[in-house]
Amino acid sequence: QGQLVESGGGLVQPGGSLRLSCAASGIIFSIYAMGWYRQAPGKEREFVAGIAGGGVTKYDDSVKDRFTISRDIAKNTVYLQMNSLKPEDTAVYSCAADLYGSGSGAARAYDYWGQGTQVTVSS
């Protein structure tokens, strides 16, 4: 059974940076696409970024040029580097794994989900 554990969230000022990590266990990490989603209070969960097994990446327009998703196969870990953070980026960020997926934004495609880590952008 796959498990995903996120870390790296916290409180940061507008314009600041954070790097989220998601460590995977119990799955053959290299054949899973990985995605990052976020959910703010009172809002629907939304796709942030995804990376396929081959390394192709996709981003929501709201984070393009500010966020970067990457993966380290040797460490079974996917990262989300977040720069130029804005108050509207405040949310619980969760990672997800999709067997043989493309890293798309379709949440129903993902097989495993982490518990999430809180990111708060505020002065």
Short mmCIF file of C-alpha atoms in Angstrom, two decimals:
data_model
loop_
_atom_site.label_atom_id
_atom_site.label_comp_id
_atom_site.label_asym_id
_atom_site.label_seq_id
_atom_site.Cartn_x
_atom_site.Cartn_y
_atom_site.Cartn_z
CA GLN A 1 0.00 0.00 0.00
CA GLY A 2 1.43 3.32 -1.04
CA GLN A 3 1.99 6.13 1.42
CA LEU A 4 2.79 9.77 0.76
CA VAL A 5 4.03 12.16 3.44
CA GLU A 6 4.36 15.88 2.83
CA SER A 7 6.61 18.29 4.69
CA GLY A 8 7.98 21.79 4.37
CA GLY A 9 4.89 23.90 4.90
CA GLY A 10 4.78 26.90 7.18
CA LEU A 11 4.24 30.62 7.49
CA VAL A 12 6.00 32.90 5.01
CA GLN A 13 5.73 36.55 4.10
CA PRO A 14 4.45 37.66 0.69
CA GLY A 15 7.24 37.45 -1.85
CA GLY A 16 8.96 34.69 0.09
CA SER A 17 9.76 31.10 -0.83
CA LEU A 18 9.10 27.62 0.48
CA ARG A 19 10.01 24.16 -0.73
CA LEU A 20 7.56 21.35 -0.11
CA SER A 21 8.62 17.72 -0.13
CA CYS A 22 6.58 14.58 -0.55
CA ALA A 23 8.19 11.28 0.36
CA ALA A 24 6.68 8.15 -1.16
CA SER A 25 6.86 4.62 0.17
CA GLY A 26 5.26 1.31 -0.78
CA ILE A 27 5.15 2.12 -4.51
CA ILE A 28 7.53 1.84 -7.47
CA PHE A 29 8.04 5.58 -7.51
CA SER A 30 9.53 5.82 -11.00
CA ILE A 31 6.36 4.60 -12.75
CA TYR A 32 4.03 7.00 -10.99
CA ALA A 33 3.18 10.49 -12.10
CA MET A 34 3.14 12.84 -9.14
CA GLY A 35 0.92 15.84 -8.60
CA TRP A 36 0.54 18.69 -6.15
CA TYR A 37 -2.90 19.99 -5.27
CA ARG A 38 -4.06 22.66 -2.85
CA GLN A 39 -7.26 23.50 -1.04
CA ALA A 40 -7.99 26.81 0.60
CA PRO A 41 -10.73 27.20 3.25
CA GLY A 42 -14.15 27.25 1.63
CA LYS A 43 -12.77 26.48 -1.82
CA GLU A 44 -12.55 23.45 -4.06
CA ARG A 45 -9.34 21.46 -4.29
CA GLU A 46 -7.32 22.64 -7.27
CA PHE A 47 -4.45 21.29 -9.32
CA VAL A 48 -1.14 23.07 -8.87
CA ALA A 49 1.50 21.08 -10.73
CA GLY A 50 2.25 17.59 -12.01
CA ILE A 51 5.23 15.61 -13.24
CA ALA A 52 5.11 12.42 -15.26
CA GLY A 53 7.48 9.50 -14.81
CA GLY A 54 9.52 10.73 -17.76
CA GLY A 55 9.83 14.21 -16.29
CA VAL A 56 7.28 16.16 -18.34
CA THR A 57 5.72 18.85 -16.16
CA LYS A 58 2.41 20.69 -16.13
CA TYR A 59 1.34 23.74 -14.15
CA ASP A 60 -1.78 25.66 -13.41
CA ASP A 61 -1.62 29.13 -14.94
CA SER A 62 -1.83 30.73 -11.50
CA VAL A 63 1.57 29.32 -10.47
CA LYS A 64 3.40 29.12 -13.78
CA ASP A 65 6.79 30.91 -13.62
CA ARG A 66 6.64 30.96 -9.79
CA PHE A 67 6.46 27.28 -8.82
CA THR A 68 8.65 24.39 -9.96
CA ILE A 69 7.89 20.71 -9.53
CA SER A 70 10.74 18.19 -9.59
CA ARG A 71 11.42 14.64 -8.50
CA ASP A 72 14.35 12.64 -7.14
CA ILE A 73 13.89 9.00 -8.14
CA ALA A 74 16.69 7.84 -5.84
CA LYS A 75 14.99 9.42 -2.83
CA ASN A 76 11.40 8.56 -3.84
CA THR A 77 10.59 12.21 -3.31
CA VAL A 78 8.79 14.92 -5.27
CA TYR A 79 9.34 18.60 -4.53
CA LEU A 80 7.45 21.80 -5.10
CA GLN A 81 9.63 24.91 -5.04
CA MET A 82 7.39 27.93 -4.49
CA ASN A 83 8.77 31.40 -5.11
CA SER A 84 7.19 34.86 -5.10
CA LEU A 85 4.45 33.59 -2.83
CA LYS A 86 1.20 35.53 -2.60
CA PRO A 87 -1.51 35.54 0.09
CA GLU A 88 -3.79 33.74 -2.36
CA ASP A 89 -1.38 30.80 -2.33
CA THR A 90 -2.44 30.09 1.25
CA ALA A 91 -3.86 26.56 1.38
CA VAL A 92 -3.27 23.00 2.46
CA TYR A 93 -0.99 21.44 -0.14
CA SER A 94 -1.23 17.72 -0.84
CA CYS A 95 0.73 15.44 -3.10
CA ALA A 96 -0.74 12.55 -5.06
CA ALA A 97 0.51 9.58 -7.09
CA ASP A 98 -0.97 8.29 -10.36
CA LEU A 99 0.22 4.94 -11.74
CA TYR A 100 1.53 5.42 -15.30
CA GLY A 101 -0.11 8.81 -15.32
CA SER A 102 0.75 11.95 -17.23
CA GLY A 103 0.82 14.35 -14.30
CA SER A 104 -2.46 15.88 -15.44
CA GLY A 105 -4.88 17.89 -13.38
CA ALA A 106 -7.57 15.19 -13.18
CA ALA A 107 -7.76 14.43 -9.46
CA ARG A 108 -9.80 11.28 -10.03
CA ALA A 109 -6.82 9.75 -11.86
CA TYR A 110 -4.63 9.71 -8.75
CA ASP A 111 -4.37 6.52 -6.72
CA TYR A 112 -2.70 7.73 -3.53
CA TRP A 113 -2.88 10.97 -1.58
CA GLY A 114 -0.93 12.45 1.28
CA GLN A 115 -2.43 14.16 4.31
CA GLY A 116 -1.29 17.61 3.31
CA THR A 117 0.85 20.40 4.71
CA GLN A 118 -0.33 23.92 5.54
CA VAL A 119 1.15 26.88 3.68
CA THR A 120 0.24 30.33 4.97
CA VAL A 121 1.38 33.47 3.17
CA SER A 122 0.86 36.50 5.35
CA SER A 123 2.66 39.56 6.66
#
